[in-house]
Amino acid sequence: MKIFLKMIVCLLALTAASAFAQPLKIGFINAFQIEAESEPTKLAIEQIKKEFAPREAELAKMQNEGNALQADLEKNAMTMQPSERAAKEKRITQMLQQYQQMQRSLAEDFELRKRESFGGFLTEVNAIIKNIAESGKYDLILQQAVYNSPGTD
């Protein structure tokens, strides 16, 4: 009888606890998708590309000059004087080093400019997400996940 009474008390306690428990409301934000698909980021990337277009054109010009010099060396290597061939090989090596340095510099500057541009955007997005979470009474908003199914988008 005592065991039966204890079981009933435990059952009532569990029922009462589950009645008071609210479900946890969780949201998921795919920040990479927001960044990739939003109009402000598309405009910012377009603006940055325009800003860096002259440097990219300079790199393309340098690459074409290097390719032409390399083709000339390969075509006329047998008929050139050894000193002339060595000078052209040295010039090609110098151009390649200069090209690689300019390419790295361009990539670093581009990424820095991109981060500067998106800093304000991400702050604004986070404020919007916070407002949505508070108005929707979310308990937790996740911004990154190791895996999410297409149904959670």
mmCIF file of C-alpha atoms in Angstrom, residues 15-110:
data_model
loop_
_atom_site.group_PDB
_atom_site.id
_atom_site.type_symbol
_atom_site.label_atom_id
_atom_site.label_comp_id
_atom_site.label_asym_id
_atom_site.label_seq_id
_atom_site.Cartn_x
_atom_site.Cartn_y
_atom_site.Cartn_z
ATOM 1 C CA THR A 15 2.575 15.436 -14.186
ATOM 2 C CA ALA A 16 2.634 18.759 -12.353
ATOM 3 C CA ALA A 17 6.241 19.409 -13.346
ATOM 4 C CA SER A 18 5.555 18.713 -17.023
ATOM 5 C CA ALA A 19 2.462 20.953 -16.947
ATOM 6 C CA PHE A 20 4.542 23.894 -15.733
ATOM 7 C CA ALA A 21 7.463 23.281 -18.098
ATOM 8 C CA GLN A 22 7.440 25.513 -21.153
ATOM 9 C CA PRO A 23 8.932 24.215 -24.393
ATOM 10 C CA LEU A 24 12.286 25.725 -25.289
ATOM 11 C CA LYS A 25 11.990 27.959 -28.353
ATOM 12 C CA ILE A 26 15.171 27.878 -30.433
ATOM 13 C CA GLY A 27 15.925 29.711 -33.675
ATOM 14 C CA PHE A 28 18.682 29.216 -36.230
ATOM 15 C CA ILE A 29 20.211 31.942 -38.382
ATOM 16 C CA ASN A 30 22.422 31.066 -41.339
ATOM 17 C CA ALA A 31 24.726 34.095 -41.304
ATOM 18 C CA PHE A 32 26.618 32.931 -44.395
ATOM 19 C CA GLN A 33 23.389 32.779 -46.386
ATOM 20 C CA ILE A 34 22.315 36.219 -45.150
ATOM 21 C CA GLU A 35 25.691 37.620 -46.125
ATOM 22 C CA ALA A 36 25.652 35.939 -49.527
ATOM 23 C CA GLU A 37 22.072 36.765 -50.497
ATOM 24 C CA SER A 38 21.410 40.188 -49.002
ATOM 25 C CA GLU A 39 21.265 43.199 -51.283
ATOM 26 C CA PRO A 40 23.542 45.422 -49.130
ATOM 27 C CA THR A 41 26.362 42.872 -49.234
ATOM 28 C CA LYS A 42 26.002 42.422 -52.977
ATOM 29 C CA LEU A 43 26.236 46.189 -53.442
ATOM 30 C CA ALA A 44 29.210 46.417 -51.079
ATOM 31 C CA ILE A 45 31.095 43.665 -52.913
ATOM 32 C CA GLU A 46 30.349 45.315 -56.242
ATOM 33 C CA GLN A 47 31.664 48.641 -54.912
ATOM 34 C CA ILE A 48 34.818 47.001 -53.541
ATOM 35 C CA LYS A 49 35.431 45.242 -56.868
ATOM 36 C CA LYS A 50 35.164 48.593 -58.667
ATOM 37 C CA GLU A 51 37.578 50.069 -56.154
ATOM 38 C CA PHE A 52 40.147 47.322 -56.797
ATOM 39 C CA ALA A 53 39.608 47.063 -60.581
ATOM 40 C CA PRO A 54 42.627 49.224 -61.523
ATOM 41 C CA ARG A 55 44.970 47.074 -59.437
ATOM 42 C CA GLU A 56 43.498 43.895 -60.949
ATOM 43 C CA ALA A 57 43.988 45.358 -64.432
ATOM 44 C CA GLU A 58 47.608 46.134 -63.568
ATOM 45 C CA LEU A 59 48.083 42.540 -62.429
ATOM 46 C CA ALA A 60 46.523 41.209 -65.643
ATOM 47 C CA LYS A 61 48.809 43.460 -67.705
ATOM 48 C CA MET A 62 51.837 42.232 -65.776
ATOM 49 C CA GLN A 63 50.762 38.616 -66.274
ATOM 50 C CA ASN A 64 50.397 39.145 -70.033
ATOM 51 C CA GLU A 65 53.845 40.740 -70.227
ATOM 52 C CA GLY A 66 55.350 37.847 -68.306
ATOM 53 C CA ASN A 67 53.607 35.300 -70.526
ATOM 54 C CA ALA A 68 54.842 37.087 -73.657
ATOM 55 C CA LEU A 69 58.382 37.204 -72.314
ATOM 56 C CA GLN A 70 58.221 33.511 -71.411
ATOM 57 C CA ALA A 71 56.872 32.602 -74.853
ATOM 58 C CA ASP A 72 59.627 34.631 -76.522
ATOM 59 C CA LEU A 73 62.251 32.913 -74.387
ATOM 60 C CA GLU A 74 60.897 29.439 -75.216
ATOM 61 C CA LYS A 75 60.643 30.283 -78.924
ATOM 62 C CA ASN A 76 64.066 31.861 -79.322
ATOM 63 C CA ALA A 77 66.087 30.132 -76.599
ATOM 64 C CA MET A 78 68.196 28.143 -79.064
ATOM 65 C CA THR A 79 69.196 31.160 -81.151
ATOM 66 C CA MET A 80 69.904 33.552 -78.244
ATOM 67 C CA GLN A 81 73.260 34.307 -76.795
ATOM 68 C CA PRO A 82 73.706 32.685 -73.344
ATOM 69 C CA SER A 83 74.021 36.107 -71.691
ATOM 70 C CA GLU A 84 70.825 37.345 -73.370
ATOM 71 C CA ARG A 85 68.967 34.188 -72.364
ATOM 72 C CA ALA A 86 70.189 34.492 -68.771
ATOM 73 C CA ALA A 87 69.080 38.132 -68.689
ATOM 74 C CA LYS A 88 65.592 37.215 -69.927
ATOM 75 C CA GLU A 89 65.325 34.354 -67.417
ATOM 76 C CA LYS A 90 66.337 36.750 -64.648
ATOM 77 C CA ARG A 91 63.764 39.298 -65.843
ATOM 78 C CA ILE A 92 61.034 36.621 -65.895
ATOM 79 C CA THR A 93 61.954 35.542 -62.354
ATOM 80 C CA GLN A 94 61.835 39.155 -61.145
ATOM 81 C CA MET A 95 58.491 39.747 -62.819
ATOM 82 C CA LEU A 96 57.081 36.557 -61.304
ATOM 83 C CA GLN A 97 58.193 37.589 -57.822
ATOM 84 C CA GLN A 98 56.777 41.085 -58.282
ATOM 85 C CA TYR A 99 53.518 39.633 -59.643
ATOM 86 C CA GLN A 100 53.137 37.249 -56.689
ATOM 87 C CA GLN A 101 53.857 40.038 -54.208
ATOM 88 C CA MET A 102 51.305 42.343 -55.845
ATOM 89 C CA GLN A 103 48.761 39.511 -55.963
ATOM 90 C CA ARG A 104 49.178 38.788 -52.225
ATOM 91 C CA SER A 105 48.969 42.484 -51.406
ATOM 92 C CA LEU A 106 45.800 42.844 -53.462
ATOM 93 C CA ALA A 107 44.175 39.836 -51.794
ATOM 94 C CA GLU A 108 45.073 41.091 -48.307
ATOM 95 C CA ASP A 109 43.836 44.610 -49.028
ATOM 96 C CA PHE A 110 40.634 43.253 -50.578
#
